[in-house]
mmCIF file of C-alpha atoms in Angstrom:
data_model
loop_
_atom_site.group_PDB
_atom_site.id
_atom_site.type_symbol
_atom_site.label_atom_id
_atom_site.label_comp_id
_atom_site.label_asym_id
_atom_site.label_seq_id
_atom_site.Cartn_x
_atom_site.Cartn_y
_atom_site.Cartn_z
ATOM 1 C CA MET A 1 -14.530 5.511 -11.304
ATOM 2 C CA LYS A 2 -14.647 9.304 -10.305
ATOM 3 C CA SER A 3 -11.418 11.135 -10.813
ATOM 4 C CA GLY A 4 -8.304 10.030 -8.808
ATOM 5 C CA ALA A 5 -7.323 7.277 -6.756
ATOM 6 C CA ILE A 6 -7.276 7.609 -3.005
ATOM 7 C CA ASP A 7 -3.903 7.239 -2.146
ATOM 8 C CA PHE A 8 -3.315 4.584 1.062
ATOM 9 C CA TYR A 9 -0.032 4.844 2.598
ATOM 10 C CA PHE A 10 1.105 2.245 5.292
ATOM 11 C CA ASP A 11 3.719 0.094 7.409
ATOM 12 C CA PHE A 12 3.072 -2.940 8.418
ATOM 13 C CA ILE A 13 4.780 -2.160 11.644
ATOM 14 C CA SER A 14 1.141 -0.045 12.875
ATOM 15 C CA PRO A 15 -1.498 -1.361 14.318
ATOM 16 C CA TYR A 16 -3.230 1.471 13.373
ATOM 17 C CA ALA A 17 -2.897 0.928 9.260
ATOM 18 C CA TYR A 18 -4.005 -2.628 9.915
ATOM 19 C CA LEU A 19 -7.250 -1.026 10.980
ATOM 20 C CA GLY A 20 -6.831 1.372 8.281
ATOM 21 C CA SER A 21 -5.902 -1.377 5.732
ATOM 22 C CA GLN A 22 -9.149 -3.581 6.525
ATOM 23 C CA LEU A 23 -11.625 -0.622 5.669
ATOM 24 C CA VAL A 24 -10.211 1.536 3.143
ATOM 25 C CA ASP A 25 -11.072 -0.766 0.091
ATOM 26 C CA ALA A 26 -14.439 -0.994 0.734
ATOM 27 C CA LEU A 27 -14.200 3.040 1.488
ATOM 28 C CA GLY A 28 -12.926 3.632 -2.380
ATOM 29 C CA GLU A 29 -15.755 1.059 -3.747
ATOM 30 C CA ARG A 30 -18.523 3.168 -2.129
ATOM 31 C CA GLN A 31 -17.046 6.366 -3.429
ATOM 32 C CA GLY A 32 -16.028 5.168 -6.820
ATOM 33 C CA ARG A 33 -12.500 5.763 -6.462
ATOM 34 C CA GLY A 34 -9.946 3.267 -6.722
ATOM 35 C CA VAL A 35 -7.111 2.879 -3.880
ATOM 36 C CA ASP A 36 -3.433 3.284 -4.470
ATOM 37 C CA TRP A 37 -1.567 1.543 -1.709
ATOM 38 C CA ARG A 38 1.706 3.079 -0.961
ATOM 39 C CA PRO A 39 4.424 1.828 1.521
ATOM 40 C CA LEU A 40 5.959 3.726 4.422
ATOM 41 C CA LEU A 41 8.397 3.189 6.604
ATOM 42 C CA LEU A 42 7.848 4.754 9.879
ATOM 43 C CA GLY A 43 10.890 3.643 11.962
ATOM 44 C CA ILE A 44 13.568 3.560 9.567
ATOM 45 C CA SER A 45 12.773 6.641 7.603
ATOM 46 C CA VAL A 46 9.919 9.017 8.899
ATOM 47 C CA LEU A 47 10.758 9.603 12.742
ATOM 48 C CA ARG A 48 14.506 10.448 11.770
ATOM 49 C CA VAL A 49 13.158 13.234 9.479
ATOM 50 C CA MET A 50 10.812 14.493 12.115
ATOM 51 C CA GLU A 51 13.410 13.817 14.960
ATOM 52 C CA LEU A 52 10.898 11.950 16.838
ATOM 53 C CA LYS A 53 10.838 7.949 18.369
ATOM 54 C CA ALA A 54 8.520 5.474 17.993
ATOM 55 C CA ILE A 55 5.339 5.546 19.638
ATOM 56 C CA ALA A 56 5.437 2.380 21.467
ATOM 57 C CA ASP A 57 8.554 4.122 22.810
ATOM 58 C CA THR A 58 7.202 7.328 24.064
ATOM 59 C CA PRO A 59 6.194 7.671 27.472
ATOM 60 C CA LEU A 60 2.306 8.149 28.330
ATOM 61 C CA LYS A 61 1.829 7.548 24.436
ATOM 62 C CA GLY A 62 2.863 4.154 24.369
ATOM 63 C CA THR A 63 0.697 3.036 27.213
ATOM 64 C CA TYR A 64 -2.101 5.130 25.431
ATOM 65 C CA SER A 65 -1.776 2.813 21.993
ATOM 66 C CA ARG A 66 -1.539 -0.324 23.639
ATOM 67 C CA HIS A 67 -4.389 -0.017 25.307
ATOM 68 C CA ASP A 68 -6.416 2.098 22.255
ATOM 69 C CA ALA A 69 -5.213 0.220 19.404
ATOM 70 C CA PRO A 70 -7.236 -3.199 20.042
ATOM 71 C CA ARG A 71 -10.304 -1.126 21.688
ATOM 72 C CA PHE A 72 -10.279 0.911 18.486
ATOM 73 C CA ALA A 73 -10.157 -2.668 16.454
ATOM 74 C CA ARG A 74 -13.493 -3.852 19.074
ATOM 75 C CA TYR A 75 -15.444 -0.514 17.932
ATOM 76 C CA LEU A 76 -14.893 -1.447 14.080
ATOM 77 C CA GLY A 77 -15.691 -5.058 14.495
ATOM 78 C CA LEU A 78 -12.167 -6.110 13.534
ATOM 79 C CA PRO A 79 -10.016 -8.910 15.141
ATOM 80 C CA PHE A 80 -7.211 -7.637 16.820
ATOM 81 C CA LYS A 81 -3.822 -10.049 18.337
ATOM 82 C CA ARG A 82 -0.452 -8.052 19.307
ATOM 83 C CA PRO A 83 2.086 -10.211 17.777
ATOM 84 C CA HIS A 84 4.782 -11.526 20.306
ATOM 85 C CA GLY A 85 8.336 -9.891 19.500
ATOM 86 C CA VAL A 86 10.054 -7.174 17.315
ATOM 87 C CA LEU A 87 8.253 -6.607 14.573
ATOM 88 C CA LYS A 88 10.471 -5.679 11.131
ATOM 89 C CA PRO A 89 8.565 -4.754 8.198
ATOM 90 C CA LEU A 90 11.489 -4.486 5.478
ATOM 91 C CA ALA A 91 11.010 -8.024 4.305
ATOM 92 C CA PRO A 92 7.244 -8.080 3.718
ATOM 93 C CA MET A 93 7.457 -4.243 2.992
ATOM 94 C CA ARG A 94 9.708 -5.021 -0.078
ATOM 95 C CA ALA A 95 7.874 -8.023 -0.549
ATOM 96 C CA PHE A 96 4.774 -5.719 -1.347
ATOM 97 C CA VAL A 97 7.041 -3.333 -4.019
ATOM 98 C CA TRP A 98 7.926 -6.255 -5.741
ATOM 99 C CA LEU A 99 4.552 -7.443 -6.364
ATOM 100 C CA LYS A 100 2.945 -3.948 -7.229
ATOM 101 C CA GLN A 101 5.142 -3.861 -10.139
ATOM 102 C CA ASN A 102 3.690 -6.255 -11.804
ATOM 103 C CA ASP A 103 0.182 -6.421 -10.465
ATOM 104 C CA PRO A 104 -0.823 -3.823 -7.932
ATOM 105 C CA ALA A 105 -4.187 -5.619 -7.152
ATOM 106 C CA ALA A 106 -2.377 -8.760 -6.254
ATOM 107 C CA ALA A 107 0.089 -6.421 -4.213
ATOM 108 C CA THR A 108 -3.136 -4.716 -2.362
ATOM 109 C CA LEU A 109 -4.469 -8.125 -1.769
ATOM 110 C CA PHE A 110 -1.216 -9.561 -0.028
ATOM 111 C CA ALA A 111 -0.736 -6.291 1.870
ATOM 112 C CA ARG A 112 -4.456 -6.417 3.047
ATOM 113 C CA THR A 113 -3.947 -10.440 3.884
ATOM 114 C CA PHE A 114 -0.599 -9.576 5.859
ATOM 115 C CA PHE A 115 -1.844 -6.806 7.779
ATOM 116 C CA ARG A 116 -4.438 -9.438 8.728
ATOM 117 C CA ALA A 117 -2.591 -12.247 9.743
ATOM 118 C CA GLN A 118 -0.085 -10.074 12.026
ATOM 119 C CA TRP A 119 -2.330 -7.822 13.780
ATOM 120 C CA GLY A 120 -5.472 -9.781 13.400
ATOM 121 C CA GLU A 121 -4.395 -13.362 14.077
ATOM 122 C CA GLY A 122 -0.848 -12.219 16.106
ATOM 123 C CA ARG A 123 1.399 -13.902 13.287
ATOM 124 C CA ASN A 124 5.039 -12.455 13.627
ATOM 125 C CA LEU A 125 6.119 -12.769 10.113
ATOM 126 C CA SER A 126 8.847 -10.635 9.946
ATOM 127 C CA ASP A 127 11.107 -13.012 8.762
ATOM 128 C CA PRO A 128 11.319 -13.340 4.688
ATOM 129 C CA ASP A 129 10.700 -16.578 4.879
ATOM 130 C CA ALA A 130 7.504 -16.334 6.658
ATOM 131 C CA VAL A 131 6.425 -13.740 4.384
ATOM 132 C CA ALA A 132 7.524 -15.739 1.176
ATOM 133 C CA ALA A 133 5.310 -18.514 2.713
ATOM 134 C CA LEU A 134 2.162 -16.126 3.140
ATOM 135 C CA ALA A 135 2.557 -14.810 -0.667
ATOM 136 C CA ALA A 136 2.570 -18.494 -1.527
ATOM 137 C CA GLU A 137 -0.680 -19.067 0.239
ATOM 138 C CA LEU A 138 -2.134 -16.205 -2.391
ATOM 139 C CA GLY A 139 -0.885 -18.088 -5.122
ATOM 140 C CA HIS A 140 2.444 -16.362 -5.788
ATOM 141 C CA ASN A 141 5.864 -18.219 -6.287
ATOM 142 C CA ALA A 142 7.563 -18.302 -2.787
ATOM 143 C CA PRO A 143 11.274 -18.859 -4.053
ATOM 144 C CA ALA A 144 10.341 -15.884 -6.302
ATOM 145 C CA VAL A 145 9.140 -13.510 -2.984
ATOM 146 C CA ARG A 146 12.050 -14.837 -1.246
ATOM 147 C CA ALA A 147 14.666 -13.335 -4.118
ATOM 148 C CA ALA A 148 12.855 -10.125 -4.558
ATOM 149 C CA ILE A 149 13.052 -9.206 -0.909
ATOM 150 C CA ASP A 150 17.209 -9.237 -1.060
ATOM 151 C CA ASP A 151 16.855 -8.004 -4.428
ATOM 152 C CA GLU A 152 18.854 -4.354 -4.671
ATOM 153 C CA ALA A 153 16.674 -2.988 -7.186
ATOM 154 C CA VAL A 154 13.972 -3.908 -5.064
ATOM 155 C CA LYS A 155 15.245 -2.471 -2.136
ATOM 156 C CA GLN A 156 15.911 0.614 -3.823
ATOM 157 C CA ARG A 157 12.243 1.244 -5.260
ATOM 158 C CA LEU A 158 11.095 0.811 -1.541
ATOM 159 C CA ARG A 159 13.545 3.701 -0.546
ATOM 160 C CA THR A 160 12.653 5.716 -3.522
ATOM 161 C CA ASP A 161 9.077 5.064 -2.760
ATOM 162 C CA VAL A 162 9.160 6.192 0.729
ATOM 163 C CA ASP A 163 11.490 9.171 0.026
ATOM 164 C CA ALA A 164 8.297 10.044 -2.390
ATOM 165 C CA ALA A 165 5.934 9.960 0.344
ATOM 166 C CA ILE A 166 7.888 12.117 2.876
ATOM 167 C CA ALA A 167 8.475 14.896 -0.167
ATOM 168 C CA ALA A 168 4.391 14.744 -0.034
ATOM 169 C CA GLY A 169 4.112 15.383 3.239
ATOM 170 C CA VAL A 170 3.239 11.948 4.677
ATOM 171 C CA PHE A 171 4.643 11.330 7.964
ATOM 172 C CA GLY A 172 2.482 8.717 9.891
ATOM 173 C CA VAL A 173 0.221 5.631 8.923
ATOM 174 C CA PRO A 174 -2.554 5.072 7.882
ATOM 175 C CA THR A 175 -2.382 8.462 5.825
ATOM 176 C CA LEU A 176 -5.352 8.661 2.944
ATOM 177 C CA VAL A 177 -4.598 11.301 0.248
ATOM 178 C CA VAL A 178 -7.548 12.472 -1.872
ATOM 179 C CA ASP A 179 -7.536 14.961 -4.677
ATOM 180 C CA GLY A 180 -4.360 16.541 -2.624
ATOM 181 C CA GLU A 181 -5.767 16.460 0.857
ATOM 182 C CA LEU A 182 -4.272 14.545 3.221
ATOM 183 C CA PHE A 183 -5.743 12.797 6.239
ATOM 184 C CA TRP A 184 -3.943 11.176 9.207
ATOM 185 C CA GLY A 185 -5.070 8.546 11.062
ATOM 186 C CA ALA A 186 -7.444 5.819 11.098
ATOM 187 C CA ASP A 187 -9.835 7.581 13.179
ATOM 188 C CA ARG A 188 -9.930 10.131 10.166
ATOM 189 C CA LEU A 189 -11.395 7.649 7.654
ATOM 190 C CA PRO A 190 -15.411 8.868 8.217
ATOM 191 C CA MET A 191 -13.759 12.600 7.618
ATOM 192 C CA VAL A 192 -12.514 11.112 4.063
ATOM 193 C CA GLU A 193 -15.451 9.569 3.334
ATOM 194 C CA ARG A 194 -17.182 12.371 3.908
ATOM 195 C CA TRP A 195 -14.759 14.718 1.841
ATOM 196 C CA LEU A 196 -15.460 12.481 -0.998
ATOM 197 C CA GLU A 197 -19.307 12.711 -0.651
ATOM 198 C CA SER A 198 -19.659 16.110 -0.528
ATOM 199 C CA GLY A 199 -16.797 16.806 -2.880
ATOM 200 C CA GLY A 200 -14.740 18.979 -0.015
ATOM 201 C CA TRP A 201 -15.338 21.826 2.234
ATOM 202 C CA MET B 1 -27.047 12.276 35.358
ATOM 203 C CA LYS B 2 -26.121 8.770 35.089
ATOM 204 C CA SER B 3 -22.724 7.784 36.695
ATOM 205 C CA GLY B 4 -19.505 9.710 36.604
ATOM 206 C CA ALA B 5 -18.924 12.821 34.941
ATOM 207 C CA ILE B 6 -16.743 12.964 31.957
ATOM 208 C CA ASP B 7 -13.463 14.749 32.329
ATOM 209 C CA PHE B 8 -12.227 17.197 29.631
ATOM 210 C CA TYR B 9 -8.903 17.222 29.455
ATOM 211 C CA PHE B 10 -7.772 20.818 27.388
ATOM 212 C CA ASP B 11 -4.624 23.493 27.027
ATOM 213 C CA PHE B 12 -5.590 26.501 25.390
ATOM 214 C CA ILE B 13 -2.328 26.263 23.133
ATOM 215 C CA SER B 14 -4.248 23.649 21.045
ATOM 216 C CA PRO B 15 -6.253 24.349 18.339
ATOM 217 C CA TYR B 16 -7.853 20.876 18.710
ATOM 218 C CA ALA B 17 -8.603 21.248 22.008
ATOM 219 C CA TYR B 18 -10.528 24.429 21.076
ATOM 220 C CA LEU B 19 -12.362 22.312 18.844
ATOM 221 C CA GLY B 20 -13.309 19.706 21.317
ATOM 222 C CA SER B 21 -14.056 22.437 23.702
ATOM 223 C CA GLN B 22 -17.144 23.899 21.587
ATOM 224 C CA LEU B 23 -18.651 20.219 21.729
ATOM 225 C CA VAL B 24 -17.908 18.565 24.803
ATOM 226 C CA ASP B 25 -20.468 19.818 26.834
ATOM 227 C CA ALA B 26 -23.416 19.249 24.251
ATOM 228 C CA LEU B 27 -22.378 15.908 24.285
ATOM 229 C CA GLY B 28 -22.280 15.209 27.788
ATOM 230 C CA GLU B 29 -25.513 16.941 27.858
ATOM 231 C CA ARG B 30 -27.034 14.384 24.851
ATOM 232 C CA GLN B 31 -25.452 11.810 27.354
ATOM 233 C CA GLY B 32 -27.009 12.875 30.783
ATOM 234 C CA ARG B 33 -23.319 13.259 32.038
ATOM 235 C CA GLY B 34 -21.539 16.391 33.331
ATOM 236 C CA VAL B 35 -18.422 17.502 32.023
ATOM 237 C CA ASP B 36 -15.370 18.176 34.561
ATOM 238 C CA TRP B 37 -12.579 20.497 32.959
ATOM 239 C CA ARG B 38 -9.153 19.915 33.701
ATOM 240 C CA PRO B 39 -6.350 21.852 33.192
ATOM 241 C CA LEU B 40 -3.246 20.150 31.097
ATOM 242 C CA LEU B 41 0.098 22.083 30.298
ATOM 243 C CA LEU B 42 1.116 20.581 27.119
ATOM 244 C CA GLY B 43 4.730 22.270 26.092
ATOM 245 C CA ILE B 44 5.334 23.153 30.018
ATOM 246 C CA SER B 45 5.118 20.237 31.218
ATOM 247 C CA VAL B 46 3.796 17.016 29.206
ATOM 248 C CA LEU B 47 6.205 17.160 26.388
ATOM 249 C CA ARG B 48 9.097 16.979 28.715
ATOM 250 C CA VAL B 49 8.150 13.849 30.471
ATOM 251 C CA MET B 50 7.376 12.563 26.964
ATOM 252 C CA GLU B 51 10.685 14.185 25.962
ATOM 253 C CA LEU B 52 8.761 15.500 22.336
ATOM 254 C CA LYS B 53 9.141 18.680 20.920
ATOM 255 C CA ALA B 54 5.562 20.696 20.061
ATOM 256 C CA ILE B 55 3.604 19.394 17.248
ATOM 257 C CA ALA B 56 4.318 22.747 15.211
ATOM 258 C CA ASP B 57 8.007 22.658 15.700
ATOM 259 C CA THR B 58 7.944 19.085 14.705
ATOM 260 C CA PRO B 59 8.882 18.789 10.733
ATOM 261 C CA LEU B 60 6.073 17.230 8.436
ATOM 262 C CA LYS B 61 3.522 17.076 11.301
ATOM 263 C CA GLY B 62 3.370 20.658 11.873
ATOM 264 C CA THR B 63 2.590 21.696 8.148
ATOM 265 C CA TYR B 64 0.064 18.970 8.245
ATOM 266 C CA SER B 65 -1.571 20.264 11.376
ATOM 267 C CA ARG B 66 -1.663 23.726 9.994
ATOM 268 C CA HIS B 67 -3.736 22.882 7.754
ATOM 269 C CA ASP B 68 -5.544 20.171 9.002
ATOM 270 C CA ALA B 69 -6.983 22.326 12.056
ATOM 271 C CA PRO B 70 -8.928 24.705 9.990
ATOM 272 C CA ARG B 71 -10.213 22.073 7.843
ATOM 273 C CA PHE B 72 -11.622 19.969 10.612
ATOM 274 C CA ALA B 73 -13.133 23.148 12.028
ATOM 275 C CA ARG B 74 -14.752 23.689 8.744
ATOM 276 C CA TYR B 75 -15.785 20.276 8.559
ATOM 277 C CA LEU B 76 -17.440 20.752 12.159
ATOM 278 C CA GLY B 77 -19.027 23.960 11.524
ATOM 279 C CA LEU B 78 -16.624 25.858 13.668
ATOM 280 C CA PRO B 79 -15.238 29.623 13.107
ATOM 281 C CA PHE B 80 -11.717 29.098 13.075
ATOM 282 C CA LYS B 81 -9.134 32.227 12.864
ATOM 283 C CA ARG B 82 -5.360 31.611 13.978
ATOM 284 C CA PRO B 83 -3.985 33.888 16.470
ATOM 285 C CA HIS B 84 -1.212 36.069 15.600
ATOM 286 C CA GLY B 85 2.404 36.056 17.447
ATOM 287 C CA VAL B 86 3.330 33.223 20.518
ATOM 288 C CA LEU B 87 0.700 31.772 22.760
ATOM 289 C CA LYS B 88 1.472 31.319 26.193
ATOM 290 C CA PRO B 89 -1.431 29.755 28.055
ATOM 291 C CA LEU B 90 -0.097 30.030 31.528
ATOM 292 C CA ALA B 91 -1.734 33.250 32.558
ATOM 293 C CA PRO B 92 -5.514 31.925 30.962
ATOM 294 C CA MET B 93 -5.003 28.660 32.484
ATOM 295 C CA ARG B 94 -4.260 30.194 35.760
ATOM 296 C CA ALA B 95 -7.499 32.047 35.584
ATOM 297 C CA PHE B 96 -9.416 28.993 35.222
ATOM 298 C CA VAL B 97 -7.905 27.162 38.107
ATOM 299 C CA TRP B 98 -8.764 29.999 40.109
ATOM 300 C CA LEU B 99 -12.292 30.344 38.938
ATOM 301 C CA LYS B 100 -12.812 26.873 39.177
ATOM 302 C CA GLN B 101 -12.043 26.645 42.912
ATOM 303 C CA ASN B 102 -15.472 28.750 43.562
ATOM 304 C CA ASP B 103 -17.762 27.889 40.412
ATOM 305 C CA PRO B 104 -16.831 24.791 38.328
ATOM 306 C CA ALA B 105 -19.554 26.367 35.713
ATOM 307 C CA ALA B 106 -18.107 29.697 35.589
ATOM 308 C CA ALA B 107 -14.979 28.636 35.160
ATOM 309 C CA THR B 108 -15.931 25.954 32.098
ATOM 310 C CA LEU B 109 -17.923 29.233 30.656
ATOM 311 C CA PHE B 110 -14.684 31.002 30.598
ATOM 312 C CA ALA B 111 -12.546 28.676 28.918
ATOM 313 C CA ARG B 112 -14.942 27.787 26.547
ATOM 314 C CA THR B 113 -15.302 31.343 25.769
ATOM 315 C CA PHE B 114 -11.600 31.826 25.681
ATOM 316 C CA PHE B 115 -11.216 29.163 23.298
ATOM 317 C CA ARG B 116 -13.576 30.846 21.028
ATOM 318 C CA ALA B 117 -11.925 33.888 21.229
ATOM 319 C CA GLN B 118 -8.482 33.018 20.582
ATOM 320 C CA TRP B 119 -9.008 30.163 18.270
ATOM 321 C CA GLY B 120 -12.266 31.117 16.325
ATOM 322 C CA GLU B 121 -12.046 34.875 16.471
ATOM 323 C CA GLY B 122 -8.304 34.922 16.105
ATOM 324 C CA ARG B 123 -7.555 36.924 19.180
ATOM 325 C CA ASN B 124 -4.310 36.331 21.134
ATOM 326 C CA LEU B 125 -5.058 36.601 24.714
ATOM 327 C CA SER B 126 -1.762 35.620 26.349
ATOM 328 C CA ASP B 127 -1.497 38.749 28.076
ATOM 329 C CA PRO B 128 -2.774 38.426 31.857
ATOM 330 C CA ASP B 129 -4.713 41.936 31.581
ATOM 331 C CA ALA B 130 -6.042 40.588 28.527
ATOM 332 C CA VAL B 131 -7.463 37.662 30.453
ATOM 333 C CA ALA B 132 -8.801 39.601 32.846
ATOM 334 C CA ALA B 133 -10.637 42.026 30.478
ATOM 335 C CA LEU B 134 -11.838 38.975 29.176
ATOM 336 C CA ALA B 135 -12.840 37.117 32.324
ATOM 337 C CA ALA B 136 -14.586 40.933 33.135
ATOM 338 C CA GLU B 137 -16.979 40.725 30.110
ATOM 339 C CA LEU B 138 -18.254 37.155 31.695
ATOM 340 C CA GLY B 139 -18.971 39.234 34.744
ATOM 341 C CA HIS B 140 -16.021 38.634 36.912
ATOM 342 C CA ASN B 141 -14.498 41.126 38.672
ATOM 343 C CA ALA B 142 -11.167 42.084 36.614
ATOM 344 C CA PRO B 143 -8.673 43.145 39.121
ATOM 345 C CA ALA B 144 -9.361 40.006 41.107
ATOM 346 C CA VAL B 145 -8.717 37.464 38.247
ATOM 347 C CA ARG B 146 -5.423 39.750 37.329
ATOM 348 C CA ALA B 147 -4.169 38.893 40.854
ATOM 349 C CA ALA B 148 -5.125 35.727 40.904
ATOM 350 C CA ILE B 149 -2.904 35.015 37.766
ATOM 351 C CA ASP B 150 0.052 36.071 40.121
ATOM 352 C CA ASP B 151 -1.279 34.259 43.249
ATOM 353 C CA GLU B 152 1.369 31.562 44.369
ATOM 354 C CA ALA B 153 -1.129 29.084 45.667
ATOM 355 C CA VAL B 154 -3.143 29.404 41.995
ATOM 356 C CA LYS B 155 -0.058 28.724 40.213
ATOM 357 C CA GLN B 156 1.049 25.878 42.663
ATOM 358 C CA ARG B 157 -2.882 24.387 42.215
ATOM 359 C CA LEU B 158 -1.953 24.180 38.457
ATOM 360 C CA ARG B 159 0.966 22.745 38.934
ATOM 361 C CA THR B 160 -0.626 20.010 41.189
ATOM 362 C CA ASP B 161 -3.694 19.747 38.780
ATOM 363 C CA VAL B 162 -1.411 19.119 35.842
ATOM 364 C CA ASP B 163 1.080 16.540 37.883
ATOM 365 C CA ALA B 164 -2.187 14.819 38.659
ATOM 366 C CA ALA B 165 -3.667 14.888 34.811
ATOM 367 C CA ILE B 166 0.130 13.077 34.083
ATOM 368 C CA ALA B 167 -0.177 10.479 36.786
ATOM 369 C CA ALA B 168 -3.638 9.754 35.189
ATOM 370 C CA GLY B 169 -1.789 8.901 32.014
ATOM 371 C CA VAL B 170 -3.206 11.861 29.853
ATOM 372 C CA PHE B 171 -0.227 13.313 27.662
ATOM 373 C CA GLY B 172 -2.501 15.212 24.851
ATOM 374 C CA VAL B 173 -5.331 17.463 24.278
ATOM 375 C CA PRO B 174 -8.175 17.098 23.885
ATOM 376 C CA THR B 175 -8.193 13.990 25.853
ATOM 377 C CA LEU B 176 -11.709 12.718 27.422
ATOM 378 C CA VAL B 177 -11.989 10.041 30.128
ATOM 379 C CA VAL B 178 -15.224 8.178 30.736
ATOM 380 C CA ASP B 179 -15.401 5.447 33.310
ATOM 381 C CA GLY B 180 -11.531 5.141 33.510
ATOM 382 C CA GLU B 181 -11.217 4.627 29.565
ATOM 383 C CA LEU B 182 -8.950 7.735 28.100
ATOM 384 C CA PHE B 183 -10.126 8.876 24.521
ATOM 385 C CA TRP B 184 -6.989 11.135 22.913
ATOM 386 C CA GLY B 185 -7.922 13.827 19.934
ATOM 387 C CA ALA B 186 -10.627 16.221 18.857
ATOM 388 C CA ASP B 187 -11.532 13.071 16.126
ATOM 389 C CA ARG B 188 -12.615 10.772 18.848
ATOM 390 C CA LEU B 189 -15.476 12.504 20.470
ATOM 391 C CA PRO B 190 -18.107 10.215 18.374
ATOM 392 C CA MET B 191 -16.150 7.170 19.420
ATOM 393 C CA VAL B 192 -16.831 8.733 22.794
ATOM 394 C CA GLU B 193 -20.243 9.349 22.418
ATOM 395 C CA ARG B 194 -20.610 5.874 21.087
ATOM 396 C CA TRP B 195 -19.023 4.331 24.162
ATOM 397 C CA LEU B 196 -21.550 6.394 26.132
ATOM 398 C CA GLU B 197 -24.635 5.136 24.374
ATOM 399 C CA SER B 198 -23.313 1.382 24.350
ATOM 400 C CA GLY B 199 -21.862 1.397 27.375
ATOM 401 C CA GLY B 200 -18.730 0.001 26.370
ATOM 402 C CA TRP B 201 -16.706 -2.663 24.455
#
């Protein structure tokens, strides 16, 4: 490993974070960097700070992103299927935070798998029981995951993490931070890779 | 030339439109397509439709873009110097519209040159007299340009063009439209080029 890890900020609600999630670990591997997956809560925290509404609720931009995200997935060779219904990222984000406390690699695998199930296969896994079931498919203890989702300490940990992300200037997903440089957007991964290859500019 | 032109939507107020403006004609040339430069008015029209504030006035995102735009310029090998003071794009946008009526290629050259002067050299050319002077450097008649900026028919033509852009779903700059497909963002030019090379996906 070269110096620091790549910080990868994500929120399960975002199809663009999904696209980044399927690519970032391979990018880190190619560049000899670890990847530190970090939670953000776009709708619940960041957009309030920015006084913005969600992309999906923004005229013109919402229409664009519904067409662009699957087109971008095809460009990258990734499966894409929009899940039905409202997505509520709190339960899986809490499960991620809880898993990460003991085993960051397992948390990363959970998050990458969750993204793929939700945005690649179109499964709406917002329900806490569905989150626990997915974790169980990866070998985790379903009742423990289910309990963690309602655990006050886990909730607080997620809030603390999100506050720290905002304090670091992160406002969208995916955001990658390398050596103190923020790059926002799934379309910026090639630029991040160039940054790592070249040492920056 | 293959089938249709690439529509390139711009607003002089945007540093990202500047980046696109310095690259799009070469992209069109490589792909055997003309480029049809089309005006947008972000602050005056589009953000009202979207009920958004300007990026520069958005917490977190404004800070990011002030760092990211010059970093992106360095990545592309383009000069970047942020002009002082408030930028008012109406006068140069009207000059563009007026030039385009008689000579689209001259209008494109004016716009590309204006972008370079404003964002590459840091000259604030918001004043109508400064716009006319820049046009004169390109061989245009300064008093005629100056008069066009205050011409009611030119103002109306710009409004009509911007309304048409919004009706076509355009909401940001730069936006490129190829064969009915919208691509928003200077970071999407490689994707547009792949689209043109491959015939789409």
